[in-house]
PDB file of C-alpha atoms in Angstrom:
ATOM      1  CA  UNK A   1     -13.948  31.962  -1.123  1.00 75.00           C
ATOM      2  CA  UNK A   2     -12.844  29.016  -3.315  1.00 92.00           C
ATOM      3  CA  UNK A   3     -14.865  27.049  -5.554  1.00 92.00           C
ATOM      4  CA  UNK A   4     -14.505  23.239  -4.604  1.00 92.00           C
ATOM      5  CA  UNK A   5     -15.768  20.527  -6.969  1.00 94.00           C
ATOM      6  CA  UNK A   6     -16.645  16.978  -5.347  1.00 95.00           C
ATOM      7  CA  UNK A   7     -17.041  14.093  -7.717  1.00 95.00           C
ATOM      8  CA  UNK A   8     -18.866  10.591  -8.266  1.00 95.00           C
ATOM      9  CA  UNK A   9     -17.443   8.274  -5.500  1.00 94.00           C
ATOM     10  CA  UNK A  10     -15.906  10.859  -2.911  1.00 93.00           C
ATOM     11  CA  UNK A  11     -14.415   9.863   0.479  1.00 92.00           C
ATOM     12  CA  UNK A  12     -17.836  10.691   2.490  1.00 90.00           C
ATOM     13  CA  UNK A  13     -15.831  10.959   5.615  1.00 89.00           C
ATOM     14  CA  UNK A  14     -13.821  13.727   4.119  1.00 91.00           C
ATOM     15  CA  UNK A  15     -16.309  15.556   2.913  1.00 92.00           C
ATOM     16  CA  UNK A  16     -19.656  17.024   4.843  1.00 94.00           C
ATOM     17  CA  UNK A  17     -21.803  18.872   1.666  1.00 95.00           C
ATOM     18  CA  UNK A  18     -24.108  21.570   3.435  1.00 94.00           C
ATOM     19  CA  UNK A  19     -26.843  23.111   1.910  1.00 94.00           C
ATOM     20  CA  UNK A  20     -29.417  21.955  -1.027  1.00 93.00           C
ATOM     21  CA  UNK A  21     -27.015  18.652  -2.295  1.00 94.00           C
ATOM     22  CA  UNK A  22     -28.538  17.310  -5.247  1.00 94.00           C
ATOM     23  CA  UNK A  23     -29.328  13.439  -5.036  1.00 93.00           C
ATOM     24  CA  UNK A  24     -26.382  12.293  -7.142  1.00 94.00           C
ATOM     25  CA  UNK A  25     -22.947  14.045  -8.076  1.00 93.00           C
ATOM     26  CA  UNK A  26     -20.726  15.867  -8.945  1.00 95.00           C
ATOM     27  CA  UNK A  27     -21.338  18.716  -6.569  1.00 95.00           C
ATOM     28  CA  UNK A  28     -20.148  22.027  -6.878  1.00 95.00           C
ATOM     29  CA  UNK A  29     -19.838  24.654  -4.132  1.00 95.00           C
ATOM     30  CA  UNK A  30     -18.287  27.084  -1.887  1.00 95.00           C
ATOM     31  CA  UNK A  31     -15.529  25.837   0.707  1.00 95.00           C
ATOM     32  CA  UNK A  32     -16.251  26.866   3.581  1.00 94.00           C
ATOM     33  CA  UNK A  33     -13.726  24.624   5.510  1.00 93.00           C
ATOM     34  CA  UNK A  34     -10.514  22.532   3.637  1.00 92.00           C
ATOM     35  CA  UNK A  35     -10.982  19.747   7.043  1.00 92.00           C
ATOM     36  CA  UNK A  36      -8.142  18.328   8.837  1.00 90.00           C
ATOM     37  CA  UNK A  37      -6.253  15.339   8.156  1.00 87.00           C
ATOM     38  CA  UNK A  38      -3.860  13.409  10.066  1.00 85.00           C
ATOM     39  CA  UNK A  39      -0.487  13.559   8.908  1.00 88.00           C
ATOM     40  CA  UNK A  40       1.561  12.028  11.654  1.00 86.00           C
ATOM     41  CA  UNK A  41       0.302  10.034  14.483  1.00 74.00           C
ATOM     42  CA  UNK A  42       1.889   8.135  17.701  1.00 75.00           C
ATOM     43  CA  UNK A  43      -0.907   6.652  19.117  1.00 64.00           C
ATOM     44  CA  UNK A  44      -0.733   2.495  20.426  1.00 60.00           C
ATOM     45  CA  UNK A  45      -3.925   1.940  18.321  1.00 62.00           C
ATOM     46  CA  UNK A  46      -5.506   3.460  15.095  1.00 59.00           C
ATOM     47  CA  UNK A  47      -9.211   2.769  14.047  1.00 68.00           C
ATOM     48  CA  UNK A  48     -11.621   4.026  11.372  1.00 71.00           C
ATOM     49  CA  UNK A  49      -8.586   4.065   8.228  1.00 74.00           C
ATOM     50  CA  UNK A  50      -8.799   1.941   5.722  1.00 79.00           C
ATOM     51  CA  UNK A  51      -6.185   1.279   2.487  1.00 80.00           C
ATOM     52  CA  UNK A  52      -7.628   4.402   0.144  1.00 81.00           C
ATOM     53  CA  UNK A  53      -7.497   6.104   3.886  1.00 77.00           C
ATOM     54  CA  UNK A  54      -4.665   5.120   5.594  1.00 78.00           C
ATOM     55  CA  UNK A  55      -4.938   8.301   8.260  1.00 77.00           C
ATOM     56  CA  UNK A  56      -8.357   9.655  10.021  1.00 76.00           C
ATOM     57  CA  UNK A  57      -9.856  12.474   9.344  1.00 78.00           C
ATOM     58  CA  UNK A  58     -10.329  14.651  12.184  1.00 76.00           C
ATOM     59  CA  UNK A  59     -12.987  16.917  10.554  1.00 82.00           C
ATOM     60  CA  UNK A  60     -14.107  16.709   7.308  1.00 85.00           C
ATOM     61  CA  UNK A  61     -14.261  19.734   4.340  1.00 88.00           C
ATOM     62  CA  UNK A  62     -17.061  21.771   4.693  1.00 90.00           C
ATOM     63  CA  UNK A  63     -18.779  22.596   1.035  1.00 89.00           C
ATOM     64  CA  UNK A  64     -21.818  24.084   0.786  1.00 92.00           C
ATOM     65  CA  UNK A  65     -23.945  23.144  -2.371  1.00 91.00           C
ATOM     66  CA  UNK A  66     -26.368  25.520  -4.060  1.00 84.00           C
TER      67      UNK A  66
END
């Protein structure tokens, strides 16, 4: 298992913390999944990106806290 770190301002959409998650960050814990992102997509319409995301994210990392 891999140690994942997630800091102040993470993409929240990215990111699905599991577990006992502190109210504020950092959080530290175990990845359970790294998520999917889009990397190449021929669709006629995209929604839900935005300039810091310019691809969805079909499911987000998995890390579960405490």
């Amino acid at each position: 298992m891999t140690t994942e770190s997630v800091r102040a301002g993470y993409d929240a959409a990215a990111h699905r913390l599991l577990g006992s998650v502190p109210a504020q960050p950092p959080y530290t814990g175990t990845l359970l999944h790294p998520g999917w992102k889009v990397v190449s997509l021929k669709l006629p319409r995209v929604t839900g990106t935005t300039a810091e995301r310019p691809w969805p994210v079909l499911a987000p990392a998995e890390v579960q806290v405490g």
